[in-house]
Tab-separated table of C-alpha atoms in Angstrom:
chain	number	residue	atom	x	y	z
U	1	MET	CA	-16.795	-45.715	76.516
U	2	PRO	CA	-17.021	-42.577	78.209
U	3	ALA	CA	-17.355	-39.260	75.931
U	4	LEU	CA	-16.460	-36.432	75.728
U	5	ILE	CA	-18.341	-33.744	74.057
U	6	PHE	CA	-17.606	-29.986	73.212
U	7	ASP	CA	-19.235	-26.808	71.959
U	8	CYS	CA	-17.635	-24.919	69.459
U	9	ASP	CA	-17.393	-21.402	69.404
U	10	GLY	CA	-15.839	-19.582	72.920
U	11	VAL	CA	-14.684	-23.620	73.767
U	12	LEU	CA	-12.258	-24.549	70.438
U	13	ALA	CA	-11.535	-20.931	70.722
U	14	ASP	CA	-12.743	-17.410	71.079
U	15	THR	CA	-14.741	-17.036	68.032
U	16	GLU	CA	-17.505	-14.575	68.464
U	17	VAL	CA	-15.843	-11.080	68.249
U	18	ASP	CA	-13.193	-11.726	66.035
U	19	GLY	CA	-14.984	-14.565	64.153
U	20	HIS	CA	-18.809	-14.539	64.015
U	21	LEU	CA	-19.390	-10.744	64.923
U	22	ARG	CA	-16.635	-9.234	61.790
U	23	ALA	CA	-18.186	-11.761	59.374
U	24	PHE	CA	-21.976	-10.785	60.246
U	25	ASN	CA	-21.051	-7.608	59.657
U	26	GLU	CA	-18.912	-7.568	56.664
U	27	MET	CA	-21.840	-9.395	55.130
U	28	PHE	CA	-23.978	-7.110	56.105
U	29	THR	CA	-21.986	-4.979	54.101
U	30	GLN	CA	-21.331	-7.158	51.202
U	31	LEU	CA	-25.122	-7.602	50.939
U	32	GLY	CA	-25.653	-3.829	51.280
U	33	VAL	CA	-28.193	-4.463	54.378
U	34	PRO	CA	-28.255	-1.219	56.268
U	35	VAL	CA	-26.876	-2.697	59.187
U	36	GLN	CA	-23.771	-3.331	61.470
U	37	TRP	CA	-24.142	-4.972	65.174
U	38	SER	CA	-21.979	-3.601	67.963
U	39	LEU	CA	-19.940	-5.474	70.230
U	40	GLU	CA	-23.395	-4.416	72.714
U	41	ASP	CA	-25.831	-5.434	70.514
U	42	TYR	CA	-23.875	-8.992	69.733
U	43	ALA	CA	-23.348	-9.762	73.079
U	44	GLN	CA	-27.503	-9.355	73.163
U	45	LYS	CA	-28.173	-11.525	69.580
U	46	VAL	CA	-25.387	-14.547	71.405
U	47	ARG	CA	-28.686	-14.808	73.657
U	48	ILE	CA	-30.085	-16.437	70.632
U	49	GLY	CA	-29.131	-19.983	69.557
U	50	GLY	CA	-27.984	-20.230	65.629
U	51	GLY	CA	-26.892	-17.465	63.221
U	52	LYS	CA	-29.990	-17.742	61.165
U	53	GLU	CA	-31.778	-17.617	64.255
U	54	ARG	CA	-29.761	-14.195	65.369
U	55	LEU	CA	-30.904	-13.068	61.617
U	56	ALA	CA	-34.423	-13.480	61.301
U	57	SER	CA	-34.387	-11.858	64.925
U	58	LEU	CA	-33.857	-9.048	62.540
U	59	PHE	CA	-37.268	-8.767	61.566
U	60	SER	CA	-38.389	-7.856	65.192
U	61	ASP	CA	-36.207	-5.006	65.629
U	62	PRO	CA	-36.828	-1.439	65.048
U	63	VAL	CA	-34.573	-1.726	61.836
U	64	ALA	CA	-37.090	-3.912	59.925
U	65	ASP	CA	-38.873	-1.509	58.034
U	66	GLN	CA	-35.457	-0.893	56.432
U	67	LEU	CA	-34.494	-4.182	55.331
U	68	GLY	CA	-37.166	-3.754	52.507
U	69	VAL	CA	-37.951	-7.913	52.319
U	70	ALA	CA	-41.522	-8.955	52.207
U	71	GLU	CA	-42.837	-11.328	54.534
U	72	GLU	CA	-42.919	-14.422	52.432
U	73	ASP	CA	-39.097	-13.868	51.398
U	74	ARG	CA	-37.644	-13.562	54.591
U	75	ALA	CA	-36.638	-17.336	54.956
U	76	GLU	CA	-35.387	-17.086	51.510
U	77	THR	CA	-33.454	-13.972	52.501
U	78	VAL	CA	-31.802	-15.062	55.769
U	79	ALA	CA	-30.703	-18.252	54.177
U	80	LEU	CA	-28.990	-16.226	51.762
U	81	TRP	CA	-27.299	-14.147	54.505
U	82	HIS	CA	-26.548	-16.694	56.387
U	83	ARG	CA	-24.884	-18.885	53.860
U	84	THR	CA	-22.467	-15.433	52.923
U	85	LYS	CA	-21.892	-15.136	56.230
U	86	THR	CA	-20.575	-19.051	56.358
U	87	GLU	CA	-18.106	-18.313	53.609
U	88	ILE	CA	-16.990	-15.118	55.293
U	89	TYR	CA	-16.425	-16.757	58.849
U	90	THR	CA	-14.812	-19.839	56.787
U	91	ARG	CA	-12.315	-17.869	55.172
U	92	LEU	CA	-11.454	-15.789	58.697
U	93	VAL	CA	-10.584	-19.207	60.291
U	94	ALA	CA	-9.019	-20.047	57.785
U	95	ASP	CA	-6.892	-17.001	57.706
U	96	GLY	CA	-5.456	-18.079	61.414
U	97	LEU	CA	-7.615	-14.846	63.233
U	98	MET	CA	-8.682	-17.379	65.746
U	99	PRO	CA	-6.283	-19.305	67.357
U	100	ALA	CA	-7.079	-22.060	69.855
U	101	ARG	CA	-8.269	-21.684	73.228
U	102	PRO	CA	-5.413	-23.184	75.788
U	103	GLY	CA	-5.382	-26.717	76.790
U	104	ILE	CA	-8.068	-27.854	73.942
U	105	ALA	CA	-5.473	-29.526	71.396
U	106	ARG	CA	-4.009	-31.193	74.858
U	107	ILE	CA	-7.405	-32.644	76.063
U	108	VAL	CA	-8.563	-33.317	72.757
U	109	ALA	CA	-5.005	-35.543	72.393
U	110	GLU	CA	-5.742	-36.973	75.764
U	111	ALA	CA	-9.232	-38.323	75.380
U	112	HIS	CA	-8.241	-39.160	72.402
U	113	ALA	CA	-5.029	-40.996	73.115
U	114	ALA	CA	-7.521	-43.094	76.136
U	115	GLY	CA	-10.091	-44.268	73.727
U	116	TRP	CA	-12.998	-41.744	75.011
U	117	ALA	CA	-15.430	-40.875	72.075
U	118	LEU	CA	-15.227	-37.678	71.027
U	119	ALA	CA	-17.786	-34.932	69.190
U	120	MET	CA	-19.558	-31.681	68.885
U	121	ALA	CA	-22.851	-30.728	69.329
U	122	SER	CA	-23.088	-26.646	68.597
U	123	THR	CA	-25.879	-24.552	66.885
U	124	SER	CA	-23.059	-22.370	64.569
U	125	ALA	CA	-23.022	-24.514	60.826
U	126	GLU	CA	-21.509	-27.335	60.645
U	127	ALA	CA	-19.082	-26.207	57.880
U	128	SER	CA	-18.347	-23.609	60.261
U	129	VAL	CA	-17.116	-26.123	63.204
U	130	ARG	CA	-15.506	-28.499	61.118
U	131	ALA	CA	-13.132	-25.308	60.326
U	132	VAL	CA	-12.284	-24.418	63.703
U	133	LEU	CA	-12.303	-27.674	65.194
U	134	GLU	CA	-9.282	-28.521	61.699
U	135	HIS	CA	-7.895	-25.123	62.998
U	136	ALA	CA	-8.344	-25.946	66.258
U	137	VAL	CA	-6.412	-29.795	67.055
U	138	GLY	CA	-5.181	-30.497	63.490
U	139	PRO	CA	-6.946	-32.624	60.244
U	140	GLN	CA	-5.690	-36.094	62.118
U	141	GLN	CA	-7.472	-35.435	65.219
U	142	ALA	CA	-10.163	-33.753	63.870
U	143	ALA	CA	-11.591	-36.716	61.845
U	144	ALA	CA	-11.912	-38.472	65.433
U	145	PHE	CA	-15.204	-36.043	66.147
U	146	ARG	CA	-18.591	-36.828	65.524
U	147	ILE	CA	-20.268	-33.543	64.201
U	148	PHE	CA	-23.585	-32.524	65.752
U	149	ALA	CA	-24.555	-28.724	64.327
U	150	GLY	CA	-26.572	-26.026	62.553
U	151	ASP	CA	-29.549	-28.035	61.704
U	152	ALA	CA	-28.800	-31.418	62.778
U	153	VAL	CA	-32.116	-29.734	65.207
U	154	LYS	CA	-34.909	-27.608	64.998
U	155	ASN	CA	-34.393	-26.207	68.618
U	156	LYS	CA	-31.639	-24.761	68.944
U	157	LYS	CA	-29.987	-24.110	73.016
U	158	PRO	CA	-30.727	-24.145	76.123
U	159	ALA	CA	-33.138	-27.092	74.126
U	160	PRO	CA	-31.405	-29.999	74.715
U	161	ASP	CA	-32.003	-31.119	71.773
U	162	ILE	CA	-28.246	-31.395	69.758
U	163	TYR	CA	-27.398	-33.449	73.340
U	164	LEU	CA	-29.942	-35.599	72.729
U	165	LEU	CA	-29.268	-35.947	69.422
U	166	ALA	CA	-25.826	-36.509	70.014
U	167	LEU	CA	-26.458	-39.363	72.711
U	168	ASP	CA	-28.525	-41.297	71.106
U	169	GLN	CA	-26.235	-41.150	68.153
U	170	LEU	CA	-23.088	-42.005	69.639
U	171	GLY	CA	-25.141	-44.962	71.346
U	172	ILE	CA	-24.551	-44.058	75.019
U	173	ASP	CA	-25.842	-42.890	78.186
U	174	ALA	CA	-25.698	-39.093	79.676
U	175	ASN	CA	-23.516	-41.025	82.975
U	176	ALA	CA	-20.784	-41.477	80.859
U	177	ALA	CA	-20.661	-38.620	78.697
U	178	VAL	CA	-18.892	-34.755	80.011
U	179	VAL	CA	-20.070	-31.748	77.715
U	180	VAL	CA	-17.308	-28.403	77.778
U	181	GLU	CA	-18.784	-25.713	77.100
U	182	ASP	CA	-18.792	-22.052	77.420
U	183	SER	CA	-22.207	-20.524	78.060
U	184	GLU	CA	-25.374	-20.449	79.886
U	185	ASN	CA	-27.418	-21.622	77.650
U	186	GLY	CA	-25.497	-23.809	76.229
U	187	MET	CA	-24.574	-25.416	79.734
U	188	ARG	CA	-28.904	-25.346	80.035
U	189	ALA	CA	-28.687	-27.523	77.355
U	190	ALA	CA	-26.021	-30.440	78.727
U	191	HIS	CA	-28.104	-29.971	81.969
U	192	ALA	CA	-31.247	-30.399	80.567
U	193	ALA	CA	-30.311	-33.704	78.737
U	194	GLY	CA	-29.060	-34.730	81.887
U	195	LEU	CA	-25.517	-34.018	80.829
U	196	ARG	CA	-22.802	-33.506	83.585
U	197	THR	CA	-20.560	-30.094	82.601
U	198	ILE	CA	-17.636	-28.595	82.462
U	199	VAL	CA	-17.480	-24.526	82.159
U	200	THR	CA	-14.656	-22.320	80.196
U	201	THR	CA	-15.995	-19.164	79.887
U	202	SER	CA	-15.549	-16.920	76.785
U	203	THR	CA	-15.008	-13.231	76.231
U	204	LEU	CA	-18.698	-12.528	75.987
U	205	THR	CA	-20.096	-14.760	79.304
U	206	HIS	CA	-18.030	-14.846	81.784
U	207	ASP	CA	-20.741	-13.136	83.921
U	208	GLU	CA	-23.046	-15.375	82.947
U	209	ASN	CA	-24.802	-17.928	85.654
U	210	PHE	CA	-23.313	-21.101	85.697
U	211	GLU	CA	-24.947	-23.171	89.096
U	212	GLY	CA	-24.933	-26.472	88.469
U	213	ALA	CA	-21.772	-26.646	86.402
U	214	SER	CA	-19.150	-29.365	88.326
U	215	LEU	CA	-16.447	-26.952	87.036
U	216	VAL	CA	-15.938	-23.568	85.613
U	217	VAL	CA	-12.730	-22.136	84.423
U	218	ASP	CA	-11.421	-19.278	82.590
U	219	CYS	CA	-9.717	-21.758	80.326
U	220	LEU	CA	-8.609	-25.480	80.395
U	221	GLY	CA	-4.947	-24.481	80.970
U	222	SER	CA	-1.971	-25.070	79.115
U	223	THR	CA	1.469	-24.949	80.642
U	224	ALA	CA	3.384	-25.475	78.129
U	225	THR	CA	2.178	-22.367	76.931
U	226	GLY	CA	2.064	-20.536	80.399
U	227	VAL	CA	-1.049	-20.274	80.061
U	228	PRO	CA	-2.305	-21.862	84.118
U	229	LEU	CA	-6.439	-21.782	84.385
U	230	GLN	CA	-7.869	-20.285	87.030
U	231	VAL	CA	-11.046	-21.197	89.154
U	232	ALA	CA	-13.894	-19.457	89.024
U	233	SER	CA	-16.516	-22.134	90.384
U	234	ASP	CA	-15.280	-25.857	92.181
U	235	PRO	CA	-18.247	-27.313	94.020
U	236	LEU	CA	-17.327	-31.204	93.016
U	237	GLU	CA	-13.604	-30.095	94.595
U	238	ILE	CA	-12.227	-31.306	91.762
U	239	ALA	CA	-8.859	-29.543	92.365
U	240	PRO	CA	-7.031	-29.497	88.864
U	241	HIS	CA	-3.746	-27.826	88.762
U	242	ALA	CA	-2.693	-25.603	86.095
U	243	GLU	CA	-4.188	-27.527	83.471
U	244	VAL	CA	-7.962	-29.862	83.180
U	245	ARG	CA	-6.686	-32.812	82.479
U	246	LEU	CA	-8.637	-35.882	81.983
U	247	THR	CA	-8.050	-37.447	85.503
U	248	ASP	CA	-9.877	-34.156	85.669
U	249	ILE	CA	-12.911	-34.759	83.623
U	250	GLN	CA	-12.730	-38.818	85.436
U	251	LYS	CA	-13.673	-37.187	88.521
U	252	VAL	CA	-16.870	-35.541	87.330
U	253	LEU	CA	-17.515	-38.329	85.684
U	254	GLU	CA	-17.623	-40.093	89.228
U	255	GLN	CA	-19.285	-37.302	91.062
U	256	PRO	CA	-23.855	-37.137	91.481
U	257	LEU	CA	-25.211	-34.634	89.079
U	258	LEU	CA	-25.614	-30.433	90.733
U	259	HIS	CA	-28.382	-30.157	88.496
U	260	ARG	CA	-31.956	-31.862	87.636
U	261	GLY	CA	-32.474	-32.476	84.027
U	262	ALA	CA	-35.750	-30.873	82.434
């Protein structure tokens, strides 16, 4: 059985700016943390895999002395910050502030109907991933997914651990799966696990280096809503027309790897 494995943020919805950044800043205000991340700040923080890891990086920033957190209390403080941020983020998702990206619900329905395994592999908290997934594809389709997220692995992307875990738990070989990612870090993680990738660029990742991806597009495309895709790179000559369809993803599976795993 082939599998289609999705990253969450930037893939299911363009969540980073309207979701995660807003939730981080609301959390800082709510808990009295003397920090507010600008878009430029967050564009750097988002390169760190995992929300807890992004928060922990504050202790290496110039603002560290203003936080008033003893070294022995840092792990507990980060856990509180992250838990509060996740609650805020989940509310933002429920309020419908982050619509699904074009073509997501369509390709999930198409793959599910064809008997493909479906999975999520994300460094975000599992509660956040579940909230976005259900909002993007609906509860019935979301129930078909295996979710690998958050602290399921110690080493976050670009380490391959989350994808290796997914392959192991799904019981499949890397040659039987295609990953949909939006970031260079995520793509590198998938490639290090020996997986083929389709990249759908997002607000914060459109200028990253996606060499080695089987296909790079600005979205999966949705003719139903009048949003065709734009192809940025198509080294295998998959040639999707307006939408990435399951037949296009099958072509990716049938073509050789364009990269070497770690």
